[in-house]
PDB file of N, CA and C in Angstrom:
ATOM      1  N   MET A   1       0.848  -1.166   0.000  1.00  0.00           N
ATOM      2  CA  MET A   1       0.000   0.000   0.000  1.00  0.00           C
ATOM      3  C   MET A   1       0.900   1.237   0.000  1.00  0.00           C
ATOM      4  N   GLU A   2       0.589   2.175  -0.859  1.00  0.00           N
ATOM      5  CA  GLU A   2       1.405   3.377  -0.978  1.00  0.00           C
ATOM      6  C   GLU A   2       1.116   4.342   0.173  1.00  0.00           C
ATOM      7  N   ASP A   3       2.004   5.313   0.322  1.00  0.00           N
ATOM      8  CA  ASP A   3       1.870   6.249   1.430  1.00  0.00           C
ATOM      9  C   ASP A   3       0.609   7.091   1.330  1.00  0.00           C
ATOM     10  N   GLY A   4       0.212   7.471   0.117  1.00  0.00           N
ATOM     11  CA  GLY A   4      -1.003   8.253  -0.048  1.00  0.00           C
ATOM     12  C   GLY A   4      -2.243   7.481   0.369  1.00  0.00           C
ATOM     13  N   GLU A   5      -2.274   6.193   0.028  1.00  0.00           N
ATOM     14  CA  GLU A   5      -3.396   5.350   0.421  1.00  0.00           C
ATOM     15  C   GLU A   5      -3.408   5.125   1.925  1.00  0.00           C
ATOM     16  N   ARG A   6      -2.222   4.948   2.507  1.00  0.00           N
ATOM     17  CA  ARG A   6      -2.143   4.774   3.963  1.00  0.00           C
ATOM     18  C   ARG A   6      -2.627   6.027   4.667  1.00  0.00           C
ATOM     19  N   SER A   7      -2.270   7.182   4.153  1.00  0.00           N
ATOM     20  CA  SER A   7      -2.706   8.436   4.761  1.00  0.00           C
ATOM     21  C   SER A   7      -4.214   8.606   4.659  1.00  0.00           C
ATOM     22  N   ALA A   8      -4.787   8.193   3.542  1.00  0.00           N
ATOM     23  CA  ALA A   8      -6.238   8.303   3.373  1.00  0.00           C
ATOM     24  C   ALA A   8      -6.974   7.392   4.352  1.00  0.00           C
ATOM     25  N   VAL A   9      -6.494   6.179   4.526  1.00  0.00           N
ATOM     26  CA  VAL A   9      -7.131   5.259   5.470  1.00  0.00           C
ATOM     27  C   VAL A   9      -6.960   5.766   6.896  1.00  0.00           C
ATOM     28  N   ASN A  10      -5.784   6.289   7.209  1.00  0.00           N
ATOM     29  CA  ASN A  10      -5.565   6.857   8.540  1.00  0.00           C
ATOM     30  C   ASN A  10      -6.504   8.026   8.801  1.00  0.00           C
ATOM     31  N   ALA A  11      -6.641   8.910   7.836  1.00  0.00           N
ATOM     32  CA  ALA A  11      -7.510  10.074   8.006  1.00  0.00           C
ATOM     33  C   ALA A  11      -8.968   9.658   8.148  1.00  0.00           C
ATOM     34  N   PHE A  12      -9.405   8.686   7.360  1.00  0.00           N
ATOM     35  CA  PHE A  12     -10.793   8.253   7.441  1.00  0.00           C
ATOM     36  C   PHE A  12     -11.081   7.540   8.760  1.00  0.00           C
ATOM     37  N   SER A  13     -10.134   6.758   9.252  1.00  0.00           N
ATOM     38  CA  SER A  13     -10.360   6.080  10.528  1.00  0.00           C
ATOM     39  C   SER A  13     -10.385   7.079  11.685  1.00  0.00           C
ATOM     40  N   VAL A  14      -9.547   8.095  11.642  1.00  0.00           N
ATOM     41  CA  VAL A  14      -9.596   9.139  12.674  1.00  0.00           C
ATOM     42  C   VAL A  14     -10.925   9.891  12.593  1.00  0.00           C
ATOM     43  N   PHE A  15     -11.411  10.123  11.380  1.00  0.00           N
ATOM     44  CA  PHE A  15     -12.721  10.753  11.209  1.00  0.00           C
ATOM     45  C   PHE A  15     -13.819   9.907  11.847  1.00  0.00           C
ATOM     46  N   LEU A  16     -13.778   8.582  11.649  1.00  0.00           N
ATOM     47  CA  LEU A  16     -14.800   7.715  12.223  1.00  0.00           C
ATOM     48  C   LEU A  16     -14.717   7.677  13.749  1.00  0.00           C
ATOM     49  N   PHE A  17     -13.509   7.673  14.308  1.00  0.00           N
ATOM     50  CA  PHE A  17     -13.372   7.726  15.759  1.00  0.00           C
ATOM     51  C   PHE A  17     -13.965   9.031  16.308  1.00  0.00           C
ATOM     52  N   GLY A  18     -13.654  10.134  15.662  1.00  0.00           N
ATOM     53  CA  GLY A  18     -14.201  11.418  16.094  1.00  0.00           C
ATOM     54  C   GLY A  18     -15.703  11.505  15.912  1.00  0.00           C
ATOM     55  N   LEU A  19     -16.210  10.918  14.838  1.00  0.00           N
ATOM     56  CA  LEU A  19     -17.644  10.912  14.604  1.00  0.00           C
ATOM     57  C   LEU A  19     -18.376  10.165  15.710  1.00  0.00           C
ATOM     58  N   GLY A  20     -17.811   9.076  16.176  1.00  0.00           N
ATOM     59  CA  GLY A  20     -18.421   8.330  17.275  1.00  0.00           C
ATOM     60  C   GLY A  20     -18.517   9.156  18.540  1.00  0.00           C
ATOM     61  N   VAL A  21     -17.449   9.869  18.877  1.00  0.00           N
ATOM     62  CA  VAL A  21     -17.471  10.734  20.062  1.00  0.00           C
ATOM     63  C   VAL A  21     -18.459  11.873  19.861  1.00  0.00           C
ATOM     64  N   PHE A  22     -18.468  12.434  18.667  1.00  0.00           N
ATOM     65  CA  PHE A  22     -19.400  13.524  18.343  1.00  0.00           C
ATOM     66  C   PHE A  22     -20.846  13.068  18.502  1.00  0.00           C
ATOM     67  N   LEU A  23     -21.169  11.879  18.000  1.00  0.00           N
ATOM     68  CA  LEU A  23     -22.530  11.362  18.116  1.00  0.00           C
ATOM     69  C   LEU A  23     -22.893  11.062  19.563  1.00  0.00           C
ATOM     70  N   LEU A  24     -21.920  10.609  20.349  1.00  0.00           N
ATOM     71  CA  LEU A  24     -22.177  10.340  21.759  1.00  0.00           C
ATOM     72  C   LEU A  24     -22.514  11.614  22.519  1.00  0.00           C
ATOM     73  N   ILE A  25     -21.827  12.688  22.202  1.00  0.00           N
ATOM     74  CA  ILE A  25     -22.024  13.939  22.940  1.00  0.00           C
ATOM     75  C   ILE A  25     -23.177  14.754  22.378  1.00  0.00           C
ATOM     76  N   LEU A  26     -23.253  14.877  21.065  1.00  0.00           N
ATOM     77  CA  LEU A  26     -24.227  15.781  20.456  1.00  0.00           C
ATOM     78  C   LEU A  26     -25.669  15.305  20.582  1.00  0.00           C
ATOM     79  N   GLY A  27     -25.932  14.036  20.356  1.00  0.00           N
ATOM     80  CA  GLY A  27     -27.300  13.526  20.371  1.00  0.00           C
ATOM     81  C   GLY A  27     -28.029  13.765  21.677  1.00  0.00           C
ATOM     82  N   PRO A  28     -27.470  13.327  22.801  1.00  0.00           N
ATOM     83  CA  PRO A  28     -28.162  13.586  24.067  1.00  0.00           C
ATOM     84  C   PRO A  28     -28.212  15.075  24.448  1.00  0.00           C
ATOM     85  N   CYS A  29     -27.190  15.842  24.096  1.00  0.00           N
ATOM     86  CA  CYS A  29     -27.201  17.274  24.423  1.00  0.00           C
ATOM     87  C   CYS A  29     -28.246  18.027  23.616  1.00  0.00           C
ATOM     88  N   ALA A  30     -28.471  17.627  22.378  1.00  0.00           N
ATOM     89  CA  ALA A  30     -29.485  18.263  21.535  1.00  0.00           C
ATOM     90  C   ALA A  30     -30.856  17.622  21.741  1.00  0.00           C
ATOM     91  N   ASP A  31     -30.927  16.639  22.623  1.00  0.00           N
ATOM     92  CA  ASP A  31     -32.163  15.932  22.935  1.00  0.00           C
ATOM     93  C   ASP A  31     -32.752  15.251  21.704  1.00  0.00           C
ATOM     94  N   LEU A  32     -31.874  14.710  20.871  1.00  0.00           N
ATOM     95  CA  LEU A  32     -32.310  13.962  19.694  1.00  0.00           C
ATOM     96  C   LEU A  32     -32.558  12.498  20.019  1.00  0.00           C
ATOM     97  N   TYR A  33     -31.736  11.933  20.921  1.00  0.00           N
ATOM     98  CA  TYR A  33     -31.880  10.550  21.352  1.00  0.00           C
ATOM     99  C   TYR A  33     -31.227  10.405  22.712  1.00  0.00           C
ATOM    100  N   SER A  34     -31.397   9.226  23.317  1.00  0.00           N
ATOM    101  CA  SER A  34     -30.882   9.007  24.666  1.00  0.00           C
ATOM    102  C   SER A  34     -29.389   8.682  24.637  1.00  0.00           C
ATOM    103  N   ILE A  35     -28.798   8.644  25.811  1.00  0.00           N
ATOM    104  CA  ILE A  35     -27.376   8.336  25.933  1.00  0.00           C
ATOM    105  C   ILE A  35     -27.092   6.899  25.492  1.00  0.00           C
ATOM    106  N   ALA A  36     -28.073   6.016  25.647  1.00  0.00           N
ATOM    107  CA  ALA A  36     -27.879   4.622  25.219  1.00  0.00           C
ATOM    108  C   ALA A  36     -27.683   4.543  23.706  1.00  0.00           C
ATOM    109  N   TYR A  37     -28.479   5.289  22.964  1.00  0.00           N
ATOM    110  CA  TYR A  37     -28.297   5.309  21.510  1.00  0.00           C
ATOM    111  C   TYR A  37     -26.975   5.971  21.140  1.00  0.00           C
ATOM    112  N   GLY A  38     -26.549   6.938  21.912  1.00  0.00           N
ATOM    113  CA  GLY A  38     -25.251   7.555  21.676  1.00  0.00           C
ATOM    114  C   GLY A  38     -24.115   6.570  21.864  1.00  0.00           C
ATOM    115  N   LEU A  39     -24.202   5.733  22.896  1.00  0.00           N
ATOM    116  CA  LEU A  39     -23.181   4.707  23.115  1.00  0.00           C
ATOM    117  C   LEU A  39     -23.192   3.669  22.003  1.00  0.00           C
ATOM    118  N   ILE A  40     -24.376   3.316  21.525  1.00  0.00           N
ATOM    119  CA  ILE A  40     -24.471   2.377  20.414  1.00  0.00           C
ATOM    120  C   ILE A  40     -23.822   2.965  19.163  1.00  0.00           C
ATOM    121  N   ALA A  41     -24.068   4.245  18.906  1.00  0.00           N
ATOM    122  CA  ALA A  41     -23.455   4.911  17.751  1.00  0.00           C
ATOM    123  C   ALA A  41     -21.938   4.972  17.897  1.00  0.00           C
ATOM    124  N   LEU A  42     -21.456   5.249  19.115  1.00  0.00           N
ATOM    125  CA  LEU A  42     -20.016   5.295  19.375  1.00  0.00           C
ATOM    126  C   LEU A  42     -19.381   3.941  19.089  1.00  0.00           C
ATOM    127  N   VAL A  43     -19.953   2.888  19.632  1.00  0.00           N
ATOM    128  CA  VAL A  43     -19.407   1.544  19.429  1.00  0.00           C
ATOM    129  C   VAL A  43     -19.468   1.152  17.962  1.00  0.00           C
ATOM    130  N   ALA A  44     -20.563   1.467  17.291  1.00  0.00           N
ATOM    131  CA  ALA A  44     -20.709   1.094  15.881  1.00  0.00           C
ATOM    132  C   ALA A  44     -19.666   1.775  15.006  1.00  0.00           C
ATOM    133  N   THR A  45     -19.436   3.064  15.211  1.00  0.00           N
ATOM    134  CA  THR A  45     -18.446   3.761  14.384  1.00  0.00           C
ATOM    135  C   THR A  45     -17.034   3.306  14.712  1.00  0.00           C
ATOM    136  N   TRP A  46     -16.753   3.024  15.976  1.00  0.00           N
ATOM    137  CA  TRP A  46     -15.423   2.556  16.343  1.00  0.00           C
ATOM    138  C   TRP A  46     -15.159   1.161  15.795  1.00  0.00           C
ATOM    139  N   VAL A  47     -16.171   0.281  15.814  1.00  0.00           N
ATOM    140  CA  VAL A  47     -16.011  -1.049  15.232  1.00  0.00           C
ATOM    141  C   VAL A  47     -15.754  -0.932  13.735  1.00  0.00           C
ATOM    142  N   LEU A  48     -16.476  -0.039  13.078  1.00  0.00           N
ATOM    143  CA  LEU A  48     -16.264   0.176  11.651  1.00  0.00           C
ATOM    144  C   LEU A  48     -14.849   0.679  11.380  1.00  0.00           C
ATOM    145  N   ALA A  49     -14.364   1.621  12.170  1.00  0.00           N
ATOM    146  CA  ALA A  49     -13.019   2.170  11.975  1.00  0.00           C
ATOM    147  C   ALA A  49     -11.945   1.112  12.214  1.00  0.00           C
ATOM    148  N   ILE A  50     -12.082   0.334  13.266  1.00  0.00           N
ATOM    149  CA  ILE A  50     -11.078  -0.697  13.572  1.00  0.00           C
ATOM    150  C   ILE A  50     -11.098  -1.787  12.522  1.00  0.00           C
ATOM    151  N   THR A  51     -12.293  -2.185  12.089  1.00  0.00           N
ATOM    152  CA  THR A  51     -12.405  -3.213  11.058  1.00  0.00           C
ATOM    153  C   THR A  51     -11.773  -2.750   9.757  1.00  0.00           C
ATOM    154  N   MET A  52     -11.999  -1.504   9.400  1.00  0.00           N
ATOM    155  CA  MET A  52     -11.424  -0.970   8.179  1.00  0.00           C
ATOM    156  C   MET A  52      -9.886  -0.944   8.261  1.00  0.00           C
ATOM    157  N   ARG A  53      -9.335  -0.540   9.396  1.00  0.00           N
ATOM    158  CA  ARG A  53      -7.884  -0.500   9.548  1.00  0.00           C
ATOM    159  C   ARG A  53      -7.274  -1.893   9.465  1.00  0.00           C
ATOM    160  N   VAL A  54      -7.923  -2.869  10.104  1.00  0.00           N
ATOM    161  CA  VAL A  54      -7.411  -4.234  10.060  1.00  0.00           C
ATOM    162  C   VAL A  54      -7.519  -4.791   8.645  1.00  0.00           C
ATOM    163  N   PHE A  55      -8.596  -4.468   7.945  1.00  0.00           N
ATOM    164  CA  PHE A  55      -8.768  -4.951   6.584  1.00  0.00           C
ATOM    165  C   PHE A  55      -7.670  -4.409   5.668  1.00  0.00           C
ATOM    166  N   TYR A  56      -7.361  -3.128   5.777  1.00  0.00           N
ATOM    167  CA  TYR A  56      -6.371  -2.530   4.877  1.00  0.00           C
ATOM    168  C   TYR A  56      -4.932  -2.770   5.328  1.00  0.00           C
ATOM    169  N   PHE A  57      -4.673  -2.778   6.619  1.00  0.00           N
ATOM    170  CA  PHE A  57      -3.297  -2.896   7.096  1.00  0.00           C
ATOM    171  C   PHE A  57      -2.959  -4.270   7.619  1.00  0.00           C
ATOM    172  N   GLY A  58      -3.943  -5.072   7.934  1.00  0.00           N
ATOM    173  CA  GLY A  58      -3.694  -6.395   8.497  1.00  0.00           C
ATOM    174  C   GLY A  58      -3.353  -6.283   9.965  1.00  0.00           C
ATOM    175  N   ALA A  59      -3.503  -7.369  10.655  1.00  0.00           N
ATOM    176  CA  ALA A  59      -3.214  -7.388  12.094  1.00  0.00           C
ATOM    177  C   ALA A  59      -1.775  -7.848  12.301  1.00  0.00           C
ATOM    178  N   GLY A  60      -0.840  -6.940  12.195  1.00  0.00           N
ATOM    179  CA  GLY A  60       0.564  -7.269  12.405  1.00  0.00           C
ATOM    180  C   GLY A  60       1.157  -8.116  11.309  1.00  0.00           C
ATOM    181  N   SER A  61       0.850  -7.777  10.079  1.00  0.00           N
ATOM    182  CA  SER A  61       1.364  -8.571   8.968  1.00  0.00           C
ATOM    183  C   SER A  61       2.861  -8.347   8.798  1.00  0.00           C
ATOM    184  N   GLU A  62       3.478  -9.243   8.071  1.00  0.00           N
ATOM    185  CA  GLU A  62       4.923  -9.156   7.835  1.00  0.00           C
ATOM    186  C   GLU A  62       5.275  -7.904   7.038  1.00  0.00           C
ATOM    187  N   GLU A  63       4.423  -7.545   6.089  1.00  0.00           N
ATOM    188  CA  GLU A  63       4.688  -6.361   5.277  1.00  0.00           C
ATOM    189  C   GLU A  63       4.661  -5.088   6.112  1.00  0.00           C
ATOM    190  N   ASP A  64       3.805  -5.058   7.123  1.00  0.00           N
ATOM    191  CA  ASP A  64       3.704  -3.881   7.976  1.00  0.00           C
ATOM    192  C   ASP A  64       4.984  -3.675   8.773  1.00  0.00           C
ATOM    193  N   HIS A  65       5.662  -4.762   9.150  1.00  0.00           N
ATOM    194  CA  HIS A  65       6.907  -4.639   9.881  1.00  0.00           C
ATOM    195  C   HIS A  65       8.048  -4.186   8.994  1.00  0.00           C
ATOM    196  N   ARG A  66       8.031  -4.612   7.743  1.00  0.00           N
ATOM    197  CA  ARG A  66       9.086  -4.190   6.819  1.00  0.00           C
ATOM    198  C   ARG A  66       8.907  -2.745   6.407  1.00  0.00           C
ATOM    199  N   HIS A  67       7.669  -2.312   6.309  1.00  0.00           N
ATOM    200  CA  HIS A  67       7.389  -0.928   5.892  1.00  0.00           C
ATOM    201  C   HIS A  67       7.289  -0.068   7.154  1.00  0.00           C
ATOM    202  N   GLY A  68       8.419   0.149   7.772  1.00  0.00           N
ATOM    203  CA  GLY A  68       8.440   0.914   9.007  1.00  0.00           C
ATOM    204  C   GLY A  68       8.556   2.402   8.733  1.00  0.00           C
ATOM    205  N   ARG A  69       8.779   3.101   9.775  1.00  0.00           N
ATOM    206  CA  ARG A  69       8.888   4.549   9.677  1.00  0.00           C
ATOM    207  C   ARG A  69      10.200   4.966   9.019  1.00  0.00           C
ATOM    208  N   TYR A  70      11.256   4.164   9.210  1.00  0.00           N
ATOM    209  CA  TYR A  70      12.576   4.512   8.681  1.00  0.00           C
ATOM    210  C   TYR A  70      12.907   3.607   7.510  1.00  0.00           C
ATOM    211  N   TYR A  71      12.797   4.120   6.321  1.00  0.00           N
ATOM    212  CA  TYR A  71      13.118   3.329   5.139  1.00  0.00           C
ATOM    213  C   TYR A  71      13.848   4.159   4.138  1.00  0.00           C
TER     214      TYR A  71
END
């Protein structure tokens, strides 16, 4: 995976993590839904973000170790 693609996946996963926190805080404060639905939204977006990262980067694959920060 090229650096541009890695950056795009990193940016999108950070967006999904932030979206989960945003939904947890904004929904109950705006009285759109209860805190329970906010927690469900948080977990759902975080699961999506983690699944996407594992799908694209693998869970500790050999290629990930070779493609380190110093190359």
